[in-house]
Coordinates of C-alpha atoms and ligand atoms in Angstrom, one line a residue:
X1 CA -2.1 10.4 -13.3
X2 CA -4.3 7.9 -11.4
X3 CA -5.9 9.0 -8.2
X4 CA -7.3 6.5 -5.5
X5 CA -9.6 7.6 -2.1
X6 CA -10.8 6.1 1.0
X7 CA -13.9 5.1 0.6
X8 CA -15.4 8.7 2.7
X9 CA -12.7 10.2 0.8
X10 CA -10.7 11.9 3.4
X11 CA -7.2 10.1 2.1
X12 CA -6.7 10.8 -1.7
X13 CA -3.7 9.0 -3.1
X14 CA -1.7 10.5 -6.1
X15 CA 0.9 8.1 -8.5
X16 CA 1.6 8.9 -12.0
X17 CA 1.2 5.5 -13.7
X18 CA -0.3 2.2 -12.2
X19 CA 2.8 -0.2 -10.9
X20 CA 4.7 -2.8 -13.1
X21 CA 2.6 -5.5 -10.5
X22 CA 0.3 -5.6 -7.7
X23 CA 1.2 -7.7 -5.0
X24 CA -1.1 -9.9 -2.6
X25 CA 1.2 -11.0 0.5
X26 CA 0.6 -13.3 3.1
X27 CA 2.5 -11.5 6.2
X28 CA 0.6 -11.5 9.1
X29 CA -1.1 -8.3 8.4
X30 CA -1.9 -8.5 4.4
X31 CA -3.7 -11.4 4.9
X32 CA -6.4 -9.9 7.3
X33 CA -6.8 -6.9 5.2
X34 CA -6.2 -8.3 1.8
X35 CA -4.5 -5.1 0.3
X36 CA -3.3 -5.3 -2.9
X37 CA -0.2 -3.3 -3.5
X38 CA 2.2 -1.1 -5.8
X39 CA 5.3 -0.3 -5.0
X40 CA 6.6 3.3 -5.3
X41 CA 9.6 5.4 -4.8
X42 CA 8.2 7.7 -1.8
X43 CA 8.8 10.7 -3.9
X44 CA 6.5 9.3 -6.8
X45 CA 3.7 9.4 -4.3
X46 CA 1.2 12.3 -3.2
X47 CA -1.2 11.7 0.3
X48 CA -3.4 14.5 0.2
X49 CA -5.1 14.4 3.7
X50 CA -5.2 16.0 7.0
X51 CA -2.8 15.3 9.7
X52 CA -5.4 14.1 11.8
X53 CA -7.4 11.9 9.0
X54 CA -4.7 9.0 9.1
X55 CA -4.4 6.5 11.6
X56 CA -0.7 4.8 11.6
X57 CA 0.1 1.5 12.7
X58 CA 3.7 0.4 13.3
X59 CA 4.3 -3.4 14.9
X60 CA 6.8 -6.2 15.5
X61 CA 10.5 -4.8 14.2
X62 CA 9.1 -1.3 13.5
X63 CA 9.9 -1.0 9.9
X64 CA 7.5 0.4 8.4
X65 CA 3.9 1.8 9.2
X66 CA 0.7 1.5 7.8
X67 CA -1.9 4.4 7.5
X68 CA -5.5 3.8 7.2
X69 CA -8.5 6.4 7.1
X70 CA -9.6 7.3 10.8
X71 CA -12.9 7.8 9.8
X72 CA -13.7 4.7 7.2
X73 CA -11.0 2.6 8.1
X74 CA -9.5 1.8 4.6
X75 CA -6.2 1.1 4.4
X76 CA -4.7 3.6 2.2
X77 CA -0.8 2.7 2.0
X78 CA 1.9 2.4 4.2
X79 CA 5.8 4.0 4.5
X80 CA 8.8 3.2 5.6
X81 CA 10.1 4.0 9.2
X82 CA 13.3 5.6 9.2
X83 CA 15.8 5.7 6.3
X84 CA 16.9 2.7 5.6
X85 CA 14.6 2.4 2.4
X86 CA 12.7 5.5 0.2
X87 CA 10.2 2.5 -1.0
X88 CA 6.5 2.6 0.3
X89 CA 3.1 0.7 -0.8
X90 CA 0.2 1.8 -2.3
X91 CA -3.1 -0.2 -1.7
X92 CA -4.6 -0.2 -4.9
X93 CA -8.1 -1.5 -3.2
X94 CA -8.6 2.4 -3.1
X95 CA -8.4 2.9 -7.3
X96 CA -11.0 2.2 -9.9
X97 CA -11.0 -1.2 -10.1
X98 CA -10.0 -1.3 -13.8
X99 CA -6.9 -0.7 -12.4
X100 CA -6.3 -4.0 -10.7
X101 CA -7.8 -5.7 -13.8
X102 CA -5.4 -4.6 -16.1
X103 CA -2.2 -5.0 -14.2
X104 CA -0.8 -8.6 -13.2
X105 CA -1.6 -9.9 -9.5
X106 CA 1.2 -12.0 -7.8
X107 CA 1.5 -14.0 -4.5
X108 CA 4.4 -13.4 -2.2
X109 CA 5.9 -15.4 0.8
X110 CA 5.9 -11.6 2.9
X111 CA 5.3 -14.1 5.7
X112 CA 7.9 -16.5 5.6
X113 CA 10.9 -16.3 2.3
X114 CA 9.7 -13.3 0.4
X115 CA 9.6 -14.7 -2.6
X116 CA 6.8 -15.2 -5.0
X117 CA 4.6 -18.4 -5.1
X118 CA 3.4 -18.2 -8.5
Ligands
ZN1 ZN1 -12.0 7.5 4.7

């Protein structure tokens, strides 16, 4: 089990096992808060916060939201809107950072082709 917090610790983040990958993306949002990301099947994940202790942000075709802490601003992860996909992303900022050095970092296109560019 790995567990990640907000830096106040108000969002705790639950996974069983660090990802395959982190991801660095370029989209219009990643690269202003530089997140680095796992992917998980939703049901792999546990949030363990108070309703009121995320702030969500959903923009542009409304797939998906992101959640960061309302009172350290953090951004924890984000989910998908709807049910067209059960995958969601976990910003690994939030873990030890021995995580992020022992698990390979790629670049992805999220902005443009989605493919990687490494
Ligand atoms: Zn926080």
């Amino acid at each position: 089990m790995l567990t990640g917090s907000c830096h106040c610790g108000a969002v705790e983040i639950r996974v069983a096992r660090k990802p395959r990958r982190l991801t660095s993306c370029n989209c219009s949002i990643c690269r202003r808060q530089a997140g680095l990301w796992g992917y998980y099947d939703r049901s792999k994940v546990k949030i363990i916060a108070r309703r009121d202790a995320l702030d969500r942000y959903a923009w542009g075709d409304k797939c998906l939201r992101l959640c960061r802490c309302a009172t350290c601003g953090c951004v924890t992860h984000w989910t998908p809107i709807g049910r067209a996909s059960n995958r969601m992303g976990v910003n690994f900022r939030n873990f030890d950072p021995s995580v992020i050095e022992s698990t390979r970092v790629r670049r992805v296109d999220g902005a443009d082709t989605r493919k990687f560019l490494d």
